[in-house]
Amino acid sequence: MKTSLCHADAESIEVCGSDLVEDLLGQVSFADMVGLMLFGSLPTEPHRRMIDALLIVLIEHGLVGPAIAARLTYHSAPESLQGAVAASLLSAGSRHLGTSELCAEMLQEGLAAHPDVPLPELATSLVRDRLARRDRVHGVGHGFHHGGDPRADRLLALADE
């Protein structure tokens, strides 16, 4: 099977028009490869640094539900890595990992009800309405970092660079 992203046959593996073994393996970084797969070309240096930063903040998850579920499952059955991965994925919900989906639903409902309102204005209005009702604003805030996630400030600073 051949797609615009990749093609493999008995002699070669091609990714976004480049030979995986000859052109990419040992020649590009993981962030470069992520950029290539997402955008179809190797990222510029500033884009590569941003991808690197995003990958770095994804590594640490601390003692949150999905990480605990994975750790405990792996501890109980180390021969079953897939069970630990499944336990983590199955613990996704409205408080962790699922917040982006709930935020998107809020925005989609708002857009459907008010299609002529510019998105920044609409988002501000939707958040203000939820806060006035003391409802949770999904996708905003952090369960532990109530004053703001320190990673966000650094990522925004890197994006400005």
Short mmCIF file of N, CA and C in Angstrom, two decimals:
data_model
loop_
_atom_site.label_atom_id
_atom_site.label_comp_id
_atom_site.label_asym_id
_atom_site.label_seq_id
_atom_site.Cartn_x
_atom_site.Cartn_y
_atom_site.Cartn_z
N MET A 1 0.85 -1.17 0.00
CA MET A 1 0.00 0.00 0.00
C MET A 1 0.90 1.24 0.00
N LYS A 2 0.48 2.23 -0.75
CA LYS A 2 1.24 3.48 -0.83
C LYS A 2 0.33 4.63 -0.44
N THR A 3 0.84 5.51 0.42
CA THR A 3 0.12 6.72 0.79
C THR A 3 1.04 7.91 0.55
N SER A 4 0.53 9.11 0.74
CA SER A 4 1.38 10.30 0.58
C SER A 4 2.42 10.38 1.69
N LEU A 5 2.18 9.69 2.80
CA LEU A 5 3.13 9.69 3.91
C LEU A 5 4.22 8.65 3.74
N CYS A 6 3.83 7.45 3.35
CA CYS A 6 4.85 6.40 3.31
C CYS A 6 4.51 5.31 2.29
N HIS A 7 5.56 4.58 1.97
CA HIS A 7 5.43 3.43 1.08
C HIS A 7 6.57 2.47 1.43
N ALA A 8 6.25 1.20 1.48
CA ALA A 8 7.28 0.20 1.74
C ALA A 8 7.12 -0.95 0.76
N ASP A 9 8.25 -1.46 0.31
CA ASP A 9 8.24 -2.68 -0.49
C ASP A 9 9.38 -3.55 0.03
N ALA A 10 9.68 -4.62 -0.66
CA ALA A 10 10.69 -5.57 -0.18
C ALA A 10 12.09 -4.96 -0.09
N GLU A 11 12.36 -3.92 -0.86
CA GLU A 11 13.71 -3.34 -0.90
C GLU A 11 13.86 -2.01 -0.16
N SER A 12 12.76 -1.28 0.07
CA SER A 12 12.93 0.06 0.64
C SER A 12 11.70 0.50 1.45
N ILE A 13 11.94 1.52 2.24
CA ILE A 13 10.87 2.17 3.01
C ILE A 13 11.01 3.66 2.74
N GLU A 14 9.95 4.26 2.22
CA GLU A 14 9.96 5.68 1.89
C GLU A 14 9.00 6.42 2.81
N VAL A 15 9.46 7.53 3.38
CA VAL A 15 8.63 8.37 4.24
C VAL A 15 8.66 9.79 3.70
N CYS A 16 7.52 10.30 3.32
CA CYS A 16 7.40 11.66 2.79
C CYS A 16 8.43 11.93 1.69
N GLY A 17 8.62 10.97 0.82
CA GLY A 17 9.53 11.14 -0.30
C GLY A 17 10.99 10.88 0.01
N SER A 18 11.33 10.55 1.25
CA SER A 18 12.72 10.28 1.62
C SER A 18 12.89 8.81 1.97
N ASP A 19 14.05 8.27 1.65
CA ASP A 19 14.36 6.90 2.01
C ASP A 19 14.62 6.85 3.52
N LEU A 20 13.84 6.05 4.23
CA LEU A 20 13.95 6.00 5.69
C LEU A 20 15.35 5.60 6.13
N VAL A 21 15.90 4.57 5.52
CA VAL A 21 17.19 4.05 5.95
C VAL A 21 18.35 4.95 5.51
N GLU A 22 18.36 5.36 4.27
CA GLU A 22 19.48 6.13 3.73
C GLU A 22 19.44 7.62 4.08
N ASP A 23 18.25 8.22 4.06
CA ASP A 23 18.14 9.67 4.21
C ASP A 23 17.78 10.14 5.62
N LEU A 24 17.09 9.30 6.38
CA LEU A 24 16.55 9.76 7.66
C LEU A 24 17.19 9.11 8.88
N LEU A 25 17.33 7.80 8.87
CA LEU A 25 17.83 7.07 10.02
C LEU A 25 19.26 7.49 10.34
N GLY A 26 19.47 8.03 11.52
CA GLY A 26 20.78 8.51 11.93
C GLY A 26 21.12 9.89 11.41
N GLN A 27 20.21 10.48 10.63
CA GLN A 27 20.46 11.80 10.05
C GLN A 27 19.57 12.89 10.63
N VAL A 28 18.39 12.51 11.12
CA VAL A 28 17.45 13.50 11.64
C VAL A 28 17.07 13.14 13.07
N SER A 29 16.61 14.13 13.80
CA SER A 29 16.18 13.91 15.19
C SER A 29 14.74 13.41 15.23
N PHE A 30 14.32 12.98 16.40
CA PHE A 30 12.93 12.55 16.57
C PHE A 30 12.00 13.73 16.29
N ALA A 31 12.36 14.93 16.77
CA ALA A 31 11.54 16.12 16.51
C ALA A 31 11.46 16.40 15.01
N ASP A 32 12.58 16.23 14.30
CA ASP A 32 12.57 16.40 12.84
C ASP A 32 11.58 15.42 12.20
N MET A 33 11.59 14.19 12.67
CA MET A 33 10.72 13.16 12.11
C MET A 33 9.26 13.48 12.40
N VAL A 34 8.97 13.96 13.61
CA VAL A 34 7.60 14.36 13.94
C VAL A 34 7.16 15.49 13.00
N GLY A 35 8.02 16.48 12.81
CA GLY A 35 7.71 17.58 11.89
C GLY A 35 7.49 17.09 10.47
N LEU A 36 8.33 16.18 10.02
CA LEU A 36 8.19 15.62 8.68
C LEU A 36 6.84 14.93 8.52
N MET A 37 6.45 14.14 9.51
CA MET A 37 5.19 13.41 9.43
C MET A 37 3.98 14.35 9.54
N LEU A 38 4.10 15.41 10.34
CA LEU A 38 2.98 16.34 10.50
C LEU A 38 2.82 17.30 9.33
N PHE A 39 3.95 17.80 8.82
CA PHE A 39 3.89 18.89 7.85
C PHE A 39 4.38 18.51 6.45
N GLY A 40 4.95 17.32 6.30
CA GLY A 40 5.40 16.87 4.99
C GLY A 40 6.79 17.34 4.61
N SER A 41 7.43 18.10 5.49
CA SER A 41 8.81 18.53 5.25
C SER A 41 9.51 18.66 6.60
N LEU A 42 10.83 18.61 6.56
CA LEU A 42 11.58 18.76 7.81
C LEU A 42 11.33 20.15 8.37
N PRO A 43 11.19 20.26 9.69
CA PRO A 43 10.91 21.56 10.28
C PRO A 43 12.12 22.49 10.23
N THR A 44 11.83 23.78 10.27
CA THR A 44 12.90 24.77 10.40
C THR A 44 13.47 24.64 11.81
N GLU A 45 14.60 25.26 12.07
CA GLU A 45 15.20 25.18 13.41
C GLU A 45 14.25 25.68 14.51
N PRO A 46 13.59 26.84 14.35
CA PRO A 46 12.65 27.26 15.40
C PRO A 46 11.49 26.28 15.59
N HIS A 47 10.99 25.73 14.49
CA HIS A 47 9.90 24.75 14.61
C HIS A 47 10.38 23.47 15.28
N ARG A 48 11.60 23.04 14.97
CA ARG A 48 12.15 21.85 15.59
C ARG A 48 12.30 22.04 17.10
N ARG A 49 12.77 23.22 17.49
CA ARG A 49 12.91 23.51 18.92
C ARG A 49 11.56 23.48 19.62
N MET A 50 10.52 23.98 18.95
CA MET A 50 9.18 23.97 19.54
C MET A 50 8.65 22.54 19.66
N ILE A 51 8.84 21.75 18.62
CA ILE A 51 8.41 20.34 18.67
C ILE A 51 9.15 19.63 19.80
N ASP A 52 10.45 19.87 19.92
CA ASP A 52 11.24 19.28 21.01
C ASP A 52 10.65 19.67 22.37
N ALA A 53 10.34 20.94 22.54
CA ALA A 53 9.79 21.41 23.81
C ALA A 53 8.46 20.73 24.12
N LEU A 54 7.60 20.61 23.11
CA LEU A 54 6.30 19.95 23.31
C LEU A 54 6.48 18.48 23.68
N LEU A 55 7.42 17.81 23.03
CA LEU A 55 7.67 16.40 23.36
C LEU A 55 8.22 16.27 24.78
N ILE A 56 9.06 17.21 25.18
CA ILE A 56 9.63 17.16 26.53
C ILE A 56 8.55 17.30 27.59
N VAL A 57 7.62 18.24 27.42
CA VAL A 57 6.58 18.41 28.45
C VAL A 57 5.60 17.25 28.47
N LEU A 58 5.53 16.48 27.39
CA LEU A 58 4.64 15.32 27.38
C LEU A 58 5.21 14.13 28.14
N ILE A 59 6.51 14.13 28.38
CA ILE A 59 7.17 12.98 29.01
C ILE A 59 6.76 12.80 30.47
N GLU A 60 6.72 13.87 31.24
CA GLU A 60 6.46 13.75 32.67
C GLU A 60 4.98 13.87 32.95
N HIS A 61 4.42 12.89 33.65
CA HIS A 61 3.01 12.93 33.98
C HIS A 61 2.74 12.83 35.47
N GLY A 62 3.77 12.65 36.28
CA GLY A 62 3.59 12.64 37.73
C GLY A 62 2.62 11.59 38.21
N LEU A 63 1.95 11.91 39.29
CA LEU A 63 1.02 10.97 39.92
C LEU A 63 -0.41 11.30 39.55
N VAL A 64 -0.71 11.23 38.28
CA VAL A 64 -2.08 11.45 37.80
C VAL A 64 -2.70 10.09 37.53
N GLY A 65 -4.02 10.04 37.47
CA GLY A 65 -4.75 8.79 37.33
C GLY A 65 -4.23 7.85 36.26
N PRO A 66 -4.12 8.30 35.00
CA PRO A 66 -3.65 7.38 33.96
C PRO A 66 -2.25 6.82 34.22
N ALA A 67 -1.35 7.66 34.74
CA ALA A 67 0.01 7.18 35.04
C ALA A 67 -0.01 6.17 36.18
N ILE A 68 -0.80 6.44 37.20
CA ILE A 68 -0.91 5.51 38.33
C ILE A 68 -1.50 4.19 37.87
N ALA A 69 -2.55 4.25 37.06
CA ALA A 69 -3.18 3.02 36.55
C ALA A 69 -2.16 2.19 35.77
N ALA A 70 -1.38 2.85 34.92
CA ALA A 70 -0.37 2.13 34.13
C ALA A 70 0.70 1.54 35.04
N ARG A 71 1.18 2.33 36.00
CA ARG A 71 2.24 1.86 36.89
C ARG A 71 1.79 0.66 37.72
N LEU A 72 0.58 0.73 38.28
CA LEU A 72 0.08 -0.37 39.11
C LEU A 72 -0.18 -1.62 38.27
N THR A 73 -0.72 -1.44 37.09
CA THR A 73 -0.97 -2.60 36.22
C THR A 73 0.34 -3.25 35.81
N TYR A 74 1.32 -2.44 35.44
CA TYR A 74 2.63 -2.99 35.07
C TYR A 74 3.28 -3.69 36.25
N HIS A 75 3.15 -3.12 37.45
CA HIS A 75 3.71 -3.73 38.66
C HIS A 75 3.08 -5.10 38.90
N SER A 76 1.79 -5.22 38.64
CA SER A 76 1.09 -6.49 38.84
C SER A 76 1.41 -7.51 37.76
N ALA A 77 1.64 -7.05 36.54
CA ALA A 77 1.88 -7.97 35.42
C ALA A 77 2.93 -7.38 34.47
N PRO A 78 4.21 -7.39 34.88
CA PRO A 78 5.24 -6.78 34.04
C PRO A 78 5.40 -7.45 32.67
N GLU A 79 4.93 -8.67 32.54
CA GLU A 79 5.01 -9.34 31.24
C GLU A 79 3.93 -8.85 30.28
N SER A 80 3.02 -8.00 30.78
CA SER A 80 1.89 -7.55 29.98
C SER A 80 1.91 -6.04 29.82
N LEU A 81 2.91 -5.55 29.09
CA LEU A 81 3.02 -4.11 28.87
C LEU A 81 1.76 -3.54 28.23
N GLN A 82 1.15 -4.29 27.31
CA GLN A 82 -0.06 -3.80 26.65
C GLN A 82 -1.18 -3.59 27.66
N GLY A 83 -1.22 -4.36 28.74
CA GLY A 83 -2.23 -4.16 29.78
C GLY A 83 -2.03 -2.84 30.49
N ALA A 84 -0.78 -2.47 30.74
CA ALA A 84 -0.49 -1.20 31.40
C ALA A 84 -0.87 -0.02 30.50
N VAL A 85 -0.56 -0.14 29.21
CA VAL A 85 -0.93 0.92 28.27
C VAL A 85 -2.45 1.05 28.20
N ALA A 86 -3.14 -0.09 28.13
CA ALA A 86 -4.60 -0.07 28.08
C ALA A 86 -5.19 0.54 29.34
N ALA A 87 -4.63 0.21 30.51
CA ALA A 87 -5.14 0.77 31.76
C ALA A 87 -5.04 2.29 31.76
N SER A 88 -3.94 2.80 31.25
CA SER A 88 -3.76 4.24 31.17
C SER A 88 -4.78 4.87 30.23
N LEU A 89 -4.93 4.29 29.05
CA LEU A 89 -5.87 4.84 28.07
C LEU A 89 -7.31 4.76 28.56
N LEU A 90 -7.65 3.69 29.25
CA LEU A 90 -9.02 3.51 29.73
C LEU A 90 -9.37 4.46 30.88
N SER A 91 -8.36 5.07 31.49
CA SER A 91 -8.65 6.00 32.57
C SER A 91 -8.84 7.44 32.07
N ALA A 92 -8.82 7.64 30.77
CA ALA A 92 -9.08 8.96 30.21
C ALA A 92 -10.53 9.33 30.45
N GLY A 93 -10.76 10.58 30.78
CA GLY A 93 -12.14 11.01 31.02
C GLY A 93 -12.26 12.51 31.14
N SER A 94 -13.30 12.96 31.78
CA SER A 94 -13.62 14.38 31.83
C SER A 94 -12.63 15.19 32.67
N ARG A 95 -11.83 14.56 33.50
CA ARG A 95 -10.87 15.28 34.33
C ARG A 95 -9.43 15.20 33.82
N HIS A 96 -9.17 14.20 32.99
CA HIS A 96 -7.80 14.03 32.49
C HIS A 96 -7.86 13.43 31.09
N LEU A 97 -7.16 14.02 30.18
CA LEU A 97 -7.05 13.61 28.78
C LEU A 97 -8.29 13.92 27.95
N GLY A 98 -9.47 13.89 28.54
CA GLY A 98 -10.69 14.14 27.78
C GLY A 98 -11.10 15.59 27.75
N THR A 99 -10.35 16.45 28.43
CA THR A 99 -10.75 17.85 28.52
C THR A 99 -10.69 18.57 27.18
N SER A 100 -9.77 18.20 26.32
CA SER A 100 -9.68 18.85 25.00
C SER A 100 -10.93 18.56 24.18
N GLU A 101 -11.42 17.33 24.25
CA GLU A 101 -12.63 16.97 23.52
C GLU A 101 -13.82 17.76 24.06
N LEU A 102 -13.92 17.88 25.37
CA LEU A 102 -15.04 18.62 25.97
C LEU A 102 -14.95 20.11 25.63
N CYS A 103 -13.73 20.64 25.58
CA CYS A 103 -13.54 22.04 25.18
C CYS A 103 -13.97 22.22 23.72
N ALA A 104 -13.59 21.29 22.86
CA ALA A 104 -13.98 21.36 21.45
C ALA A 104 -15.50 21.30 21.30
N GLU A 105 -16.15 20.44 22.08
CA GLU A 105 -17.61 20.36 22.03
C GLU A 105 -18.25 21.69 22.42
N MET A 106 -17.71 22.33 23.48
CA MET A 106 -18.23 23.62 23.91
C MET A 106 -18.10 24.65 22.78
N LEU A 107 -16.93 24.67 22.12
CA LEU A 107 -16.72 25.61 21.02
C LEU A 107 -17.61 25.30 19.82
N GLN A 108 -17.78 24.02 19.50
CA GLN A 108 -18.65 23.65 18.37
C GLN A 108 -20.09 24.04 18.63
N GLU A 109 -20.57 23.82 19.85
CA GLU A 109 -21.94 24.21 20.20
C GLU A 109 -22.09 25.72 20.11
N GLY A 110 -21.08 26.45 20.59
CA GLY A 110 -21.12 27.90 20.52
C GLY A 110 -21.12 28.40 19.09
N LEU A 111 -20.29 27.79 18.24
CA LEU A 111 -20.24 28.18 16.82
C LEU A 111 -21.55 27.88 16.12
N ALA A 112 -22.18 26.75 16.46
CA ALA A 112 -23.46 26.40 15.84
C ALA A 112 -24.54 27.40 16.23
N ALA A 113 -24.51 27.84 17.48
CA ALA A 113 -25.52 28.78 17.96
C ALA A 113 -25.25 30.21 17.52
N HIS A 114 -23.98 30.55 17.30
CA HIS A 114 -23.60 31.93 16.95
C HIS A 114 -22.56 31.92 15.82
N PRO A 115 -22.95 31.51 14.62
CA PRO A 115 -21.97 31.34 13.53
C PRO A 115 -21.33 32.64 13.05
N ASP A 116 -21.94 33.78 13.33
CA ASP A 116 -21.39 35.05 12.83
C ASP A 116 -20.46 35.74 13.81
N VAL A 117 -20.34 35.21 15.02
CA VAL A 117 -19.47 35.83 16.02
C VAL A 117 -18.04 35.35 15.81
N PRO A 118 -17.06 36.26 15.74
CA PRO A 118 -15.66 35.85 15.58
C PRO A 118 -15.24 34.91 16.72
N LEU A 119 -14.42 33.92 16.39
CA LEU A 119 -14.04 32.89 17.35
C LEU A 119 -13.44 33.44 18.65
N PRO A 120 -12.50 34.39 18.62
CA PRO A 120 -11.96 34.89 19.90
C PRO A 120 -13.05 35.50 20.79
N GLU A 121 -13.95 36.25 20.18
CA GLU A 121 -15.05 36.87 20.92
C GLU A 121 -15.99 35.80 21.48
N LEU A 122 -16.31 34.81 20.66
CA LEU A 122 -17.19 33.73 21.08
C LEU A 122 -16.58 32.94 22.22
N ALA A 123 -15.31 32.58 22.10
CA ALA A 123 -14.63 31.81 23.15
C ALA A 123 -14.65 32.58 24.47
N THR A 124 -14.36 33.87 24.42
CA THR A 124 -14.39 34.70 25.63
C THR A 124 -15.78 34.68 26.25
N SER A 125 -16.79 34.83 25.44
CA SER A 125 -18.17 34.83 25.93
C SER A 125 -18.55 33.48 26.54
N LEU A 126 -18.18 32.39 25.88
CA LEU A 126 -18.49 31.06 26.40
C LEU A 126 -17.83 30.81 27.74
N VAL A 127 -16.57 31.21 27.87
CA VAL A 127 -15.86 31.02 29.13
C VAL A 127 -16.48 31.88 30.22
N ARG A 128 -16.78 33.13 29.91
CA ARG A 128 -17.41 34.01 30.92
C ARG A 128 -18.74 33.44 31.40
N ASP A 129 -19.55 32.94 30.46
CA ASP A 129 -20.84 32.34 30.83
C ASP A 129 -20.65 31.15 31.76
N ARG A 130 -19.70 30.29 31.45
CA ARG A 130 -19.46 29.12 32.30
C ARG A 130 -18.97 29.54 33.68
N LEU A 131 -18.07 30.50 33.72
CA LEU A 131 -17.56 30.97 35.01
C LEU A 131 -18.67 31.61 35.84
N ALA A 132 -19.54 32.36 35.20
CA ALA A 132 -20.66 33.00 35.91
C ALA A 132 -21.58 31.95 36.52
N ARG A 133 -21.72 30.80 35.85
CA ARG A 133 -22.56 29.71 36.37
C ARG A 133 -21.77 28.79 37.30
N ARG A 134 -20.50 29.11 37.49
CA ARG A 134 -19.58 28.29 38.29
C ARG A 134 -19.42 26.88 37.71
N ASP A 135 -19.52 26.80 36.39
CA ASP A 135 -19.29 25.54 35.68
C ASP A 135 -17.80 25.40 35.37
N ARG A 136 -17.36 24.18 35.22
CA ARG A 136 -15.98 23.90 34.83
C ARG A 136 -15.77 24.34 33.37
N VAL A 137 -14.63 24.96 33.11
CA VAL A 137 -14.24 25.31 31.75
C VAL A 137 -13.24 24.23 31.31
N HIS A 138 -13.71 23.27 30.55
CA HIS A 138 -12.86 22.14 30.15
C HIS A 138 -11.72 22.61 29.27
N GLY A 139 -10.55 22.06 29.53
CA GLY A 139 -9.37 22.39 28.74
C GLY A 139 -8.64 23.62 29.23
N VAL A 140 -9.12 24.23 30.32
CA VAL A 140 -8.48 25.42 30.87
C VAL A 140 -8.11 25.13 32.32
N GLY A 141 -6.90 25.45 32.67
CA GLY A 141 -6.47 25.23 34.05
C GLY A 141 -5.79 23.88 34.21
N HIS A 142 -5.38 23.63 35.42
CA HIS A 142 -4.64 22.41 35.72
C HIS A 142 -5.05 21.91 37.09
N GLY A 143 -5.13 20.61 37.24
CA GLY A 143 -5.56 20.01 38.50
C GLY A 143 -4.63 20.28 39.67
N PHE A 144 -3.34 20.46 39.40
CA PHE A 144 -2.37 20.70 40.47
C PHE A 144 -1.85 22.13 40.48
N HIS A 145 -1.64 22.69 39.32
CA HIS A 145 -1.05 24.03 39.21
C HIS A 145 -2.18 25.06 39.12
N HIS A 146 -2.78 25.36 40.25
CA HIS A 146 -3.96 26.23 40.25
C HIS A 146 -3.65 27.67 39.85
N GLY A 147 -2.44 28.12 40.07
CA GLY A 147 -2.05 29.46 39.67
C GLY A 147 -1.61 29.54 38.22
N GLY A 148 -1.66 28.45 37.53
CA GLY A 148 -1.21 28.38 36.14
C GLY A 148 -0.12 27.35 36.00
N ASP A 149 -0.16 26.61 34.94
CA ASP A 149 0.84 25.56 34.69
C ASP A 149 2.16 26.23 34.30
N PRO A 150 3.23 26.01 35.06
CA PRO A 150 4.50 26.67 34.75
C PRO A 150 5.05 26.30 33.38
N ARG A 151 4.66 25.14 32.87
CA ARG A 151 5.12 24.74 31.53
C ARG A 151 4.54 25.65 30.46
N ALA A 152 3.32 26.11 30.68
CA ALA A 152 2.65 26.93 29.67
C ALA A 152 3.40 28.23 29.42
N ASP A 153 3.84 28.89 30.49
CA ASP A 153 4.57 30.15 30.33
C ASP A 153 5.85 29.94 29.52
N ARG A 154 6.56 28.87 29.81
CA ARG A 154 7.81 28.61 29.10
C ARG A 154 7.53 28.26 27.63
N LEU A 155 6.49 27.47 27.38
CA LEU A 155 6.14 27.12 25.99
C LEU A 155 5.73 28.36 25.20
N LEU A 156 4.97 29.24 25.83
CA LEU A 156 4.57 30.48 25.15
C LEU A 156 5.78 31.36 24.86
N ALA A 157 6.73 31.41 25.79
CA ALA A 157 7.96 32.18 25.57
C ALA A 157 8.76 31.59 24.41
N LEU A 158 8.85 30.26 24.36
CA LEU A 158 9.55 29.62 23.25
C LEU A 158 8.85 29.89 21.92
N ALA A 159 7.52 29.88 21.94
CA ALA A 159 6.77 30.16 20.71
C ALA A 159 7.03 31.58 20.23
N ASP A 160 7.18 32.53 21.16
CA ASP A 160 7.47 33.91 20.78
C ASP A 160 8.86 34.06 20.16
N GLU A 161 9.79 33.20 20.59
CA GLU A 161 11.15 33.25 20.04
C GLU A 161 11.13 32.84 18.59
#
